[in-house]
Amino acid sequence: MPIFPDLNFSPKYLSSVTSSSKFSLVSTLSSSLYPSRLLVILMAIALVSLAPQMVSAQGNPQNPLEITETDPLLPPEANSRELTDLERRDLITALTELEQQGNTFLEAGDFENTELAWNRLLRLSRSLGTIEEIQTLGRIGNLAWSRDLSQQVNIISTRLQRIQQEAVRRGVIAENPTPNNSTPDNSPEKLDIPLLQALGTAYQQLRSPNLAIPIYQQLLTYAQATQNINATENYLRTLGVLHMDWFDYTAAASTYQELFKFAVSIDDLANQVIYLEELAYIYDQLKDQENSIATRQELLTYYQTKLELQPKIPSLLIEIASSYSILRNPQAARDHYQKAYEVAIAGKLYAAARDALQGLATLYQTYNQPDTALEIYQILVQVNQQSYDTYFSMRAYDQMGQIHLQRSNYAQALAMFTEGLKIARTLQTQELYFAAQVERSRNLLSAN
């Protein structure tokens, strides 16, 4: 039988490197390149280090990643032919050293020389191929974002978008993907999947979900069309996280609904639970209490069938009760708080039992049933004593004292605040507050 009564986030440009920085860079490179080619490469580095700031025809600094002059580290005809295997190995070695140099500047807090090294690295990476360039852009962009180098992040983002626009022009990715995972407009017959994957990852590394989402929508459409089950789930998961990062909970809900249906279709019980839990959180953010309740009721059936999930049941019931309370359905709220308490006590889950009782007492107070609320607070004190949680007992005494004050029961209020003061002195917290409440209750009692 019920134990309670019913209720009615301008680019940074090239500048000259200091002599000490040039020496450091040359010294670092000299330790790892082949001696037969070392002199040429060192001279190339020195030439670029001494180069003045690049300016456009209008006298404005150029985006450092849009400079088209051939770098001395590259053969003069590099723009018209592919690098030989030997040239490619030399370039990769030089870029590795250049990146390490940039990271050394970064750790020293020399952001100007960091960006100088990074931007040269990024320009040179273009000679290795589009995918390699995108991967380097993403990796450096992630470092720039982590150090709050917003101008560098913007420079890298602009370059990535130029690469994407060129891919659209070449017809290997779609131009205007539509939202909600639908088929992209002007979709090419054959998508460049590695290019899309590299772009999506790079945009994620730049923390640009608004740029990453359309890319992953194309990848998802392709995976679904080719019936690639693993890729479909992975792209849906990525889109779900991106929507959440962008605080687009409506789109996130749609994505996780698709994920849940997908998990059901392949009988993946573990992920069904995960996706329902995500959906419950999303509906809470949307303040959609009806769907929040329905999702948690469905979760309840999963929790009840898995022994390892059963300790989560009381908290789930409390969340359902809270949603019913928001919807002004006190009967359903009471039933779920009470059930949560009973399950928690049976499993000796005292924190959950406490939360259920607190929710229940607050519910009765809201609906002007102070006598029942007081009874629940007394039970709450007993539960806290069982779990040796004196802090929450102190809070319960305070709440009971406040109810008695509201009802002008000053002697009872004094008794409750006195008990609270004893605990406060033991815990050495809120002593002044409880002392003031005791004094207030005494004064009111004397005056009446």
mmCIF file of N, CA and C in Angstrom, residues 154-269:
data_model
loop_
_atom_site.group_PDB
_atom_site.id
_atom_site.type_symbol
_atom_site.label_atom_id
_atom_site.label_comp_id
_atom_site.label_asym_id
_atom_site.label_seq_id
_atom_site.Cartn_x
_atom_site.Cartn_y
_atom_site.Cartn_z
ATOM 1 N N ASN A 154 40.962 31.404 -38.027
ATOM 2 C CA ASN A 154 40.208 31.972 -39.145
ATOM 3 C C ASN A 154 40.935 31.787 -40.468
ATOM 4 N N ILE A 155 42.258 31.972 -40.449
ATOM 5 C CA ILE A 155 43.064 31.789 -41.662
ATOM 6 C C ILE A 155 42.934 30.353 -42.166
ATOM 7 N N ILE A 156 43.055 29.406 -41.250
ATOM 8 C CA ILE A 156 42.978 27.994 -41.621
ATOM 9 C C ILE A 156 41.578 27.636 -42.105
ATOM 10 N N SER A 157 40.563 28.135 -41.413
ATOM 11 C CA SER A 157 39.190 27.875 -41.828
ATOM 12 C C SER A 157 38.925 28.397 -43.234
ATOM 13 N N THR A 158 39.431 29.590 -43.539
ATOM 14 C CA THR A 158 39.261 30.164 -44.875
ATOM 15 C C THR A 158 39.893 29.278 -45.936
ATOM 16 N N ARG A 159 41.082 28.755 -45.646
ATOM 17 C CA ARG A 159 41.762 27.886 -46.607
ATOM 18 C C ARG A 159 40.980 26.586 -46.809
ATOM 19 N N LEU A 160 40.493 26.008 -45.738
ATOM 20 C CA LEU A 160 39.707 24.784 -45.866
ATOM 21 C C LEU A 160 38.462 25.013 -46.716
ATOM 22 N N GLN A 161 37.821 26.147 -46.521
ATOM 23 C CA GLN A 161 36.630 26.434 -47.311
ATOM 24 C C GLN A 161 36.966 26.653 -48.782
ATOM 25 N N ARG A 162 38.155 27.207 -49.069
ATOM 26 C CA ARG A 162 38.586 27.355 -50.464
ATOM 27 C C ARG A 162 38.805 25.985 -51.107
ATOM 28 N N ILE A 163 39.393 25.079 -50.341
ATOM 29 C CA ILE A 163 39.589 23.720 -50.850
ATOM 30 C C ILE A 163 38.236 23.077 -51.141
ATOM 31 N N GLN A 164 37.297 23.278 -50.227
ATOM 32 C CA GLN A 164 35.962 22.723 -50.419
ATOM 33 C C GLN A 164 35.300 23.309 -51.662
ATOM 34 N N GLN A 165 35.400 24.627 -51.850
ATOM 35 C CA GLN A 165 34.809 25.276 -53.022
ATOM 36 C C GLN A 165 35.417 24.752 -54.319
ATOM 37 N N GLU A 166 36.729 24.508 -54.310
ATOM 38 C CA GLU A 166 37.391 23.974 -55.496
ATOM 39 C C GLU A 166 36.906 22.554 -55.780
ATOM 40 N N ALA A 167 36.686 21.785 -54.730
ATOM 41 C CA ALA A 167 36.171 20.429 -54.914
ATOM 42 C C ALA A 167 34.762 20.455 -55.495
ATOM 43 N N VAL A 168 33.958 21.420 -55.065
ATOM 44 C CA VAL A 168 32.621 21.586 -55.642
ATOM 45 C C VAL A 168 32.731 21.918 -57.122
ATOM 46 N N ARG A 169 33.658 22.820 -57.460
ATOM 47 C CA ARG A 169 33.850 23.214 -58.861
ATOM 48 C C ARG A 169 34.255 22.020 -59.717
ATOM 49 N N ARG A 170 35.064 21.128 -59.124
ATOM 50 C CA ARG A 170 35.506 19.940 -59.858
ATOM 51 C C ARG A 170 34.447 18.847 -59.884
ATOM 52 N N GLY A 171 33.376 19.064 -59.135
ATOM 53 C CA GLY A 171 32.273 18.114 -59.162
ATOM 54 C C GLY A 171 32.472 16.857 -58.361
ATOM 55 N N VAL A 172 33.318 16.901 -57.324
ATOM 56 C CA VAL A 172 33.548 15.689 -56.532
ATOM 57 C C VAL A 172 32.866 15.733 -55.172
ATOM 58 N N ILE A 173 32.269 16.872 -54.813
ATOM 59 C CA ILE A 173 31.405 16.943 -53.643
ATOM 60 C C ILE A 173 30.228 17.839 -53.995
ATOM 61 N N ALA A 174 29.167 17.740 -53.215
ATOM 62 C CA ALA A 174 27.967 18.506 -53.504
ATOM 63 C C ALA A 174 28.117 19.953 -53.058
ATOM 64 N N GLU A 175 27.301 20.813 -53.640
ATOM 65 C CA GLU A 175 27.418 22.245 -53.355
ATOM 66 C C GLU A 175 26.610 22.676 -52.145
ATOM 67 N N ASN A 176 25.344 22.359 -52.138
ATOM 68 C CA ASN A 176 24.477 22.845 -51.073
ATOM 69 C C ASN A 176 23.743 21.702 -50.389
ATOM 70 N N PRO A 177 24.408 21.008 -49.468
ATOM 71 C CA PRO A 177 23.700 19.945 -48.750
ATOM 72 C C PRO A 177 22.534 20.532 -47.974
ATOM 73 N N THR A 178 21.424 19.843 -47.984
ATOM 74 C CA THR A 178 20.265 20.318 -47.250
ATOM 75 C C THR A 178 20.276 19.746 -45.846
ATOM 76 N N PRO A 179 19.602 20.389 -44.895
ATOM 77 C CA PRO A 179 19.628 19.907 -43.514
ATOM 78 C C PRO A 179 18.867 18.602 -43.316
ATOM 79 N N ASN A 180 18.964 18.134 -42.098
ATOM 80 C CA ASN A 180 18.223 16.948 -41.663
ATOM 81 C C ASN A 180 18.556 15.690 -42.454
ATOM 82 N N ASN A 181 19.843 15.607 -42.844
ATOM 83 C CA ASN A 181 20.356 14.378 -43.443
ATOM 84 C C ASN A 181 19.710 14.009 -44.778
ATOM 85 N N SER A 182 19.064 14.969 -45.467
ATOM 86 C CA SER A 182 18.438 14.650 -46.738
ATOM 87 C C SER A 182 19.457 14.679 -47.859
ATOM 88 N N THR A 183 19.041 14.245 -49.052
ATOM 89 C CA THR A 183 19.964 14.141 -50.172
ATOM 90 C C THR A 183 20.473 15.514 -50.567
ATOM 91 N N PRO A 184 21.799 15.711 -50.760
ATOM 92 C CA PRO A 184 22.329 17.015 -51.115
ATOM 93 C C PRO A 184 21.859 17.453 -52.493
ATOM 94 N N ASP A 185 21.722 18.784 -52.665
ATOM 95 C CA ASP A 185 21.441 19.332 -53.981
ATOM 96 C C ASP A 185 22.673 19.174 -54.862
ATOM 97 N N ASN A 186 22.469 19.048 -56.177
ATOM 98 C CA ASN A 186 23.563 18.948 -57.147
ATOM 99 C C ASN A 186 24.546 17.851 -56.758
ATOM 100 N N SER A 187 24.048 16.779 -56.202
ATOM 101 C CA SER A 187 24.927 15.710 -55.735
ATOM 102 C C SER A 187 25.670 15.080 -56.901
ATOM 103 N N PRO A 188 27.008 14.996 -56.843
ATOM 104 C CA PRO A 188 27.769 14.385 -57.932
ATOM 105 C C PRO A 188 27.554 12.884 -57.956
ATOM 106 N N GLU A 189 27.799 12.285 -59.108
ATOM 107 C CA GLU A 189 27.595 10.850 -59.223
ATOM 108 C C GLU A 189 28.598 10.084 -58.366
ATOM 109 N N LYS A 190 29.814 10.607 -58.249
ATOM 110 C CA LYS A 190 30.843 9.905 -57.479
ATOM 111 C C LYS A 190 31.490 10.882 -56.505
ATOM 112 N N LEU A 191 31.192 10.723 -55.251
ATOM 113 C CA LEU A 191 31.767 11.589 -54.231
ATOM 114 C C LEU A 191 33.211 11.199 -53.954
ATOM 115 N N ASP A 192 34.038 12.207 -53.641
ATOM 116 C CA ASP A 192 35.410 11.956 -53.195
ATOM 117 C C ASP A 192 35.343 11.737 -51.686
ATOM 118 N N ILE A 193 35.125 10.499 -51.291
ATOM 119 C CA ILE A 193 34.912 10.186 -49.879
ATOM 120 C C ILE A 193 36.116 10.541 -49.010
ATOM 121 N N PRO A 194 37.368 10.179 -49.399
ATOM 122 C CA PRO A 194 38.511 10.571 -48.561
ATOM 123 C C PRO A 194 38.616 12.080 -48.377
ATOM 124 N N LEU A 195 38.283 12.854 -49.415
ATOM 125 C CA LEU A 195 38.322 14.311 -49.304
ATOM 126 C C LEU A 195 37.267 14.803 -48.318
ATOM 127 N N LEU A 196 36.065 14.270 -48.436
ATOM 128 C CA LEU A 196 35.009 14.659 -47.503
ATOM 129 C C LEU A 196 35.366 14.285 -46.069
ATOM 130 N N GLN A 197 35.901 13.085 -45.878
ATOM 131 C CA GLN A 197 36.276 12.662 -44.530
ATOM 132 C C GLN A 197 37.354 13.564 -43.948
ATOM 133 N N ALA A 198 38.343 13.934 -44.768
ATOM 134 C CA ALA A 198 39.420 14.813 -44.296
ATOM 135 C C ALA A 198 38.873 16.187 -43.947
ATOM 136 N N LEU A 199 37.971 16.722 -44.781
ATOM 137 C CA LEU A 199 37.372 18.026 -44.496
ATOM 138 C C LEU A 199 36.534 17.979 -43.220
ATOM 139 N N GLY A 200 35.739 16.932 -43.076
ATOM 140 C CA GLY A 200 34.916 16.827 -41.878
ATOM 141 C C GLY A 200 35.748 16.784 -40.612
ATOM 142 N N THR A 201 36.801 15.983 -40.628
ATOM 143 C CA THR A 201 37.684 15.894 -39.460
ATOM 144 C C THR A 201 38.347 17.232 -39.168
ATOM 145 N N ALA A 202 38.821 17.909 -40.217
ATOM 146 C CA ALA A 202 39.498 19.199 -40.029
ATOM 147 C C ALA A 202 38.550 20.244 -39.453
ATOM 148 N N TYR A 203 37.320 20.289 -39.944
ATOM 149 C CA TYR A 203 36.353 21.240 -39.398
ATOM 150 C C TYR A 203 36.049 20.925 -37.932
ATOM 151 N N GLN A 204 36.006 19.657 -37.595
ATOM 152 C CA GLN A 204 35.818 19.300 -36.195
ATOM 153 C C GLN A 204 36.995 19.772 -35.349
ATOM 154 N N GLN A 205 38.219 19.619 -35.873
ATOM 155 C CA GLN A 205 39.408 20.047 -35.132
ATOM 156 C C GLN A 205 39.422 21.551 -34.920
ATOM 157 N N LEU A 206 38.751 22.291 -35.819
ATOM 158 C CA LEU A 206 38.639 23.739 -35.674
ATOM 159 C C LEU A 206 37.433 24.134 -34.824
ATOM 160 N N ARG A 207 36.707 23.136 -34.309
ATOM 161 C CA ARG A 207 35.484 23.371 -33.537
ATOM 162 C C ARG A 207 34.505 24.211 -34.351
ATOM 163 N N SER A 208 34.274 23.787 -35.596
ATOM 164 C CA SER A 208 33.348 24.477 -36.491
ATOM 165 C C SER A 208 32.236 23.522 -36.909
ATOM 166 N N PRO A 209 31.317 23.213 -35.989
ATOM 167 C CA PRO A 209 30.255 22.263 -36.325
ATOM 168 C C PRO A 209 29.384 22.724 -37.479
ATOM 169 N N ASN A 210 29.198 24.041 -37.632
ATOM 170 C CA ASN A 210 28.364 24.528 -38.725
ATOM 171 C C ASN A 210 28.963 24.225 -40.085
ATOM 172 N N LEU A 211 30.302 24.092 -40.164
ATOM 173 C CA LEU A 211 30.971 23.726 -41.412
ATOM 174 C C LEU A 211 31.101 22.211 -41.546
ATOM 175 N N ALA A 212 31.223 21.525 -40.432
ATOM 176 C CA ALA A 212 31.385 20.070 -40.470
ATOM 177 C C ALA A 212 30.077 19.355 -40.787
ATOM 178 N N ILE A 213 28.966 19.865 -40.279
ATOM 179 C CA ILE A 213 27.683 19.172 -40.434
ATOM 180 C C ILE A 213 27.311 18.905 -41.891
ATOM 181 N N PRO A 214 27.383 19.912 -42.807
ATOM 182 C CA PRO A 214 27.034 19.611 -44.203
ATOM 183 C C PRO A 214 27.932 18.553 -44.831
ATOM 184 N N ILE A 215 29.192 18.502 -44.403
ATOM 185 C CA ILE A 215 30.113 17.489 -44.926
ATOM 186 C C ILE A 215 29.660 16.096 -44.493
ATOM 187 N N TYR A 216 29.359 15.950 -43.217
ATOM 188 C CA TYR A 216 28.935 14.638 -42.725
ATOM 189 C C TYR A 216 27.553 14.244 -43.241
ATOM 190 N N GLN A 217 26.725 15.221 -43.574
ATOM 191 C CA GLN A 217 25.443 14.888 -44.186
ATOM 192 C C GLN A 217 25.651 14.229 -45.547
ATOM 193 N N GLN A 218 26.641 14.734 -46.315
ATOM 194 C CA GLN A 218 26.955 14.105 -47.596
ATOM 195 C C GLN A 218 27.492 12.689 -47.392
ATOM 196 N N LEU A 219 28.369 12.548 -46.412
ATOM 197 C CA LEU A 219 28.931 11.226 -46.130
ATOM 198 C C LEU A 219 27.844 10.246 -45.693
ATOM 199 N N LEU A 220 26.911 10.730 -44.878
ATOM 200 C CA LEU A 220 25.812 9.878 -44.426
ATOM 201 C C LEU A 220 24.944 9.439 -45.598
ATOM 202 N N THR A 221 24.606 10.380 -46.469
ATOM 203 C CA THR A 221 23.787 10.048 -47.634
ATOM 204 C C THR A 221 24.457 8.981 -48.485
ATOM 205 N N TYR A 222 25.765 9.113 -48.666
ATOM 206 C CA TYR A 222 26.513 8.132 -49.463
ATOM 207 C C TYR A 222 26.514 6.768 -48.775
ATOM 208 N N ALA A 223 26.737 6.777 -47.459
ATOM 209 C CA ALA A 223 26.772 5.512 -46.720
ATOM 210 C C ALA A 223 25.427 4.802 -46.786
ATOM 211 N N GLN A 224 24.348 5.579 -46.652
ATOM 212 C CA GLN A 224 23.019 4.979 -46.725
ATOM 213 C C GLN A 224 22.733 4.427 -48.118
ATOM 214 N N ALA A 225 23.153 5.181 -49.164
ATOM 215 C CA ALA A 225 22.906 4.748 -50.542
ATOM 216 C C ALA A 225 23.670 3.477 -50.881
ATOM 217 N N THR A 226 24.843 3.324 -50.265
ATOM 218 C CA THR A 226 25.669 2.138 -50.538
ATOM 219 C C THR A 226 25.453 1.041 -49.505
ATOM 220 N N GLN A 227 24.480 1.275 -48.604
ATOM 221 C CA GLN A 227 24.119 0.309 -47.562
ATOM 222 C C GLN A 227 25.318 -0.107 -46.713
ATOM 223 N N ASN A 228 26.141 0.870 -46.386
ATOM 224 C CA ASN A 228 27.290 0.637 -45.513
ATOM 225 C C ASN A 228 26.823 0.854 -44.073
ATOM 226 N N ILE A 229 26.517 -0.234 -43.402
ATOM 227 C CA ILE A 229 25.899 -0.145 -42.078
ATOM 228 C C ILE A 229 26.809 0.526 -41.060
ATOM 229 N N ASN A 230 28.067 0.115 -40.989
ATOM 230 C CA ASN A 230 28.983 0.687 -40.000
ATOM 231 C C ASN A 230 29.200 2.171 -40.234
ATOM 232 N N ALA A 231 29.383 2.564 -41.500
ATOM 233 C CA ALA A 231 29.598 3.976 -41.815
ATOM 234 C C ALA A 231 28.351 4.792 -41.505
ATOM 235 N N THR A 232 27.183 4.238 -41.786
ATOM 236 C CA THR A 232 25.933 4.943 -41.492
ATOM 237 C C THR A 232 25.830 5.279 -40.013
ATOM 238 N N GLU A 233 26.075 4.293 -39.165
ATOM 239 C CA GLU A 233 25.986 4.546 -37.725
ATOM 240 C C GLU A 233 27.049 5.539 -37.272
ATOM 241 N N ASN A 234 28.279 5.399 -37.773
ATOM 242 C CA ASN A 234 29.355 6.305 -37.371
ATOM 243 C C ASN A 234 29.054 7.743 -37.765
ATOM 244 N N TYR A 235 28.520 7.955 -38.979
ATOM 245 C CA TYR A 235 28.216 9.316 -39.428
ATOM 246 C C TYR A 235 27.028 9.893 -38.662
ATOM 247 N N LEU A 236 26.049 9.052 -38.360
ATOM 248 C CA LEU A 236 24.939 9.528 -37.537
ATOM 249 C C LEU A 236 25.430 9.944 -36.155
ATOM 250 N N ARG A 237 26.295 9.138 -35.557
ATOM 251 C CA ARG A 237 26.850 9.495 -34.246
ATOM 252 C C ARG A 237 27.587 10.825 -34.310
ATOM 253 N N THR A 238 28.415 10.989 -35.349
ATOM 254 C CA THR A 238 29.175 12.228 -35.495
ATOM 255 C C THR A 238 28.241 13.416 -35.633
ATOM 256 N N LEU A 239 27.195 13.261 -36.445
ATOM 257 C CA LEU A 239 26.230 14.345 -36.614
ATOM 258 C C LEU A 239 25.512 14.652 -35.303
ATOM 259 N N GLY A 240 25.186 13.612 -34.545
ATOM 260 C CA GLY A 240 24.543 13.849 -33.261
ATOM 261 C C GLY A 240 25.406 14.683 -32.335
ATOM 262 N N VAL A 241 26.670 14.347 -32.241
ATOM 263 C CA VAL A 241 27.605 15.102 -31.395
ATOM 264 C C VAL A 241 27.750 16.533 -31.898
ATOM 265 N N LEU A 242 27.837 16.710 -33.217
ATOM 266 C CA LEU A 242 27.983 18.047 -33.795
ATOM 267 C C LEU A 242 26.749 18.903 -33.519
ATOM 268 N N HIS A 243 25.572 18.330 -33.661
ATOM 269 C CA HIS A 243 24.356 19.086 -33.354
ATOM 270 C C HIS A 243 24.335 19.488 -31.882
ATOM 271 N N MET A 244 24.768 18.583 -31.020
ATOM 272 C CA MET A 244 24.812 18.907 -29.594
ATOM 273 C C MET A 244 25.821 20.017 -29.326
ATOM 274 N N ASP A 245 26.995 19.946 -29.984
ATOM 275 C CA ASP A 245 28.013 20.988 -29.819
ATOM 276 C C ASP A 245 27.496 22.346 -30.274
ATOM 277 N N TRP A 246 26.610 22.343 -31.248
ATOM 278 C CA TRP A 246 26.038 23.573 -31.803
ATOM 279 C C TRP A 246 24.759 23.971 -31.051
ATOM 280 N N PHE A 247 24.428 23.189 -30.016
ATOM 281 C CA PHE A 247 23.211 23.395 -29.222
ATOM 282 C C PHE A 247 21.951 23.372 -30.080
ATOM 283 N N ASP A 248 22.000 22.610 -31.172
ATOM 284 C CA ASP A 248 20.816 22.448 -32.013
ATOM 285 C C ASP A 248 20.124 21.166 -31.574
ATOM 286 N N TYR A 249 19.364 21.279 -30.486
ATOM 287 C CA TYR A 249 18.780 20.093 -29.888
ATOM 288 C C TYR A 249 17.658 19.493 -30.730
ATOM 289 N N THR A 250 16.987 20.315 -31.516
ATOM 290 C CA THR A 250 15.950 19.774 -32.385
ATOM 291 C C THR A 250 16.554 18.832 -33.418
ATOM 292 N N ALA A 251 17.638 19.275 -34.070
ATOM 293 C CA ALA A 251 18.325 18.418 -35.043
ATOM 294 C C ALA A 251 18.958 17.220 -34.351
ATOM 295 N N ALA A 252 19.465 17.434 -33.131
ATOM 296 C CA ALA A 252 20.070 16.330 -32.382
ATOM 297 C C ALA A 252 19.026 15.262 -32.073
ATOM 298 N N ALA A 253 17.822 15.699 -31.699
ATOM 299 C CA ALA A 253 16.755 14.743 -31.405
ATOM 300 C C ALA A 253 16.444 13.892 -32.628
ATOM 301 N N SER A 254 16.330 14.535 -33.787
ATOM 302 C CA SER A 254 16.063 13.796 -35.021
ATOM 303 C C SER A 254 17.160 12.780 -35.310
ATOM 304 N N THR A 255 18.418 13.183 -35.085
ATOM 305 C CA THR A 255 19.545 12.288 -35.362
ATOM 306 C C THR A 255 19.559 11.097 -34.414
ATOM 307 N N TYR A 256 19.334 11.344 -33.127
ATOM 308 C CA TYR A 256 19.355 10.237 -32.172
ATOM 309 C C TYR A 256 18.130 9.334 -32.315
ATOM 310 N N GLN A 257 17.029 9.874 -32.800
ATOM 311 C CA GLN A 257 15.899 9.007 -33.124
ATOM 312 C C GLN A 257 16.281 8.035 -34.233
ATOM 313 N N GLU A 258 17.004 8.548 -35.251
ATOM 314 C CA GLU A 258 17.476 7.686 -36.332
ATOM 315 C C GLU A 258 18.459 6.642 -35.802
ATOM 316 N N LEU A 259 19.324 7.068 -34.888
ATOM 317 C CA LEU A 259 20.280 6.133 -34.303
ATOM 318 C C LEU A 259 19.571 5.036 -33.521
ATOM 319 N N PHE A 260 18.552 5.422 -32.766
ATOM 320 C CA PHE A 260 17.808 4.427 -31.991
ATOM 321 C C PHE A 260 17.126 3.421 -32.918
ATOM 322 N N LYS A 261 16.466 3.921 -33.960
ATOM 323 C CA LYS A 261 15.822 3.019 -34.923
ATOM 324 C C LYS A 261 16.852 2.089 -35.559
ATOM 325 N N PHE A 262 18.025 2.644 -35.848
ATOM 326 C CA PHE A 262 19.085 1.843 -36.455
ATOM 327 C C PHE A 262 19.525 0.740 -35.503
ATOM 328 N N ALA A 263 19.696 1.090 -34.220
ATOM 329 C CA ALA A 263 20.114 0.097 -33.227
ATOM 330 C C ALA A 263 19.064 -0.992 -33.069
ATOM 331 N N VAL A 264 17.797 -0.604 -33.117
ATOM 332 C CA VAL A 264 16.720 -1.595 -33.033
ATOM 333 C C VAL A 264 16.770 -2.545 -34.224
ATOM 334 N N SER A 265 17.038 -1.984 -35.414
ATOM 335 C CA SER A 265 17.028 -2.796 -36.635
ATOM 336 C C SER A 265 18.121 -3.853 -36.649
ATOM 337 N N ILE A 266 19.206 -3.610 -35.907
ATOM 338 C CA ILE A 266 20.296 -4.592 -35.875
ATOM 339 C C ILE A 266 20.379 -5.281 -34.511
ATOM 340 N N ASP A 267 19.319 -5.085 -33.713
ATOM 341 C CA ASP A 267 19.208 -5.743 -32.406
ATOM 342 C C ASP A 267 20.399 -5.428 -31.503
ATOM 343 N N ASP A 268 20.796 -4.156 -31.484
ATOM 344 C CA ASP A 268 21.924 -3.696 -30.668
ATOM 345 C C ASP A 268 21.370 -3.093 -29.378
ATOM 346 N N LEU A 269 21.170 -3.947 -28.381
ATOM 347 C CA LEU A 269 20.523 -3.523 -27.144
ATOM 348 C C LEU A 269 21.325 -2.465 -26.405
#
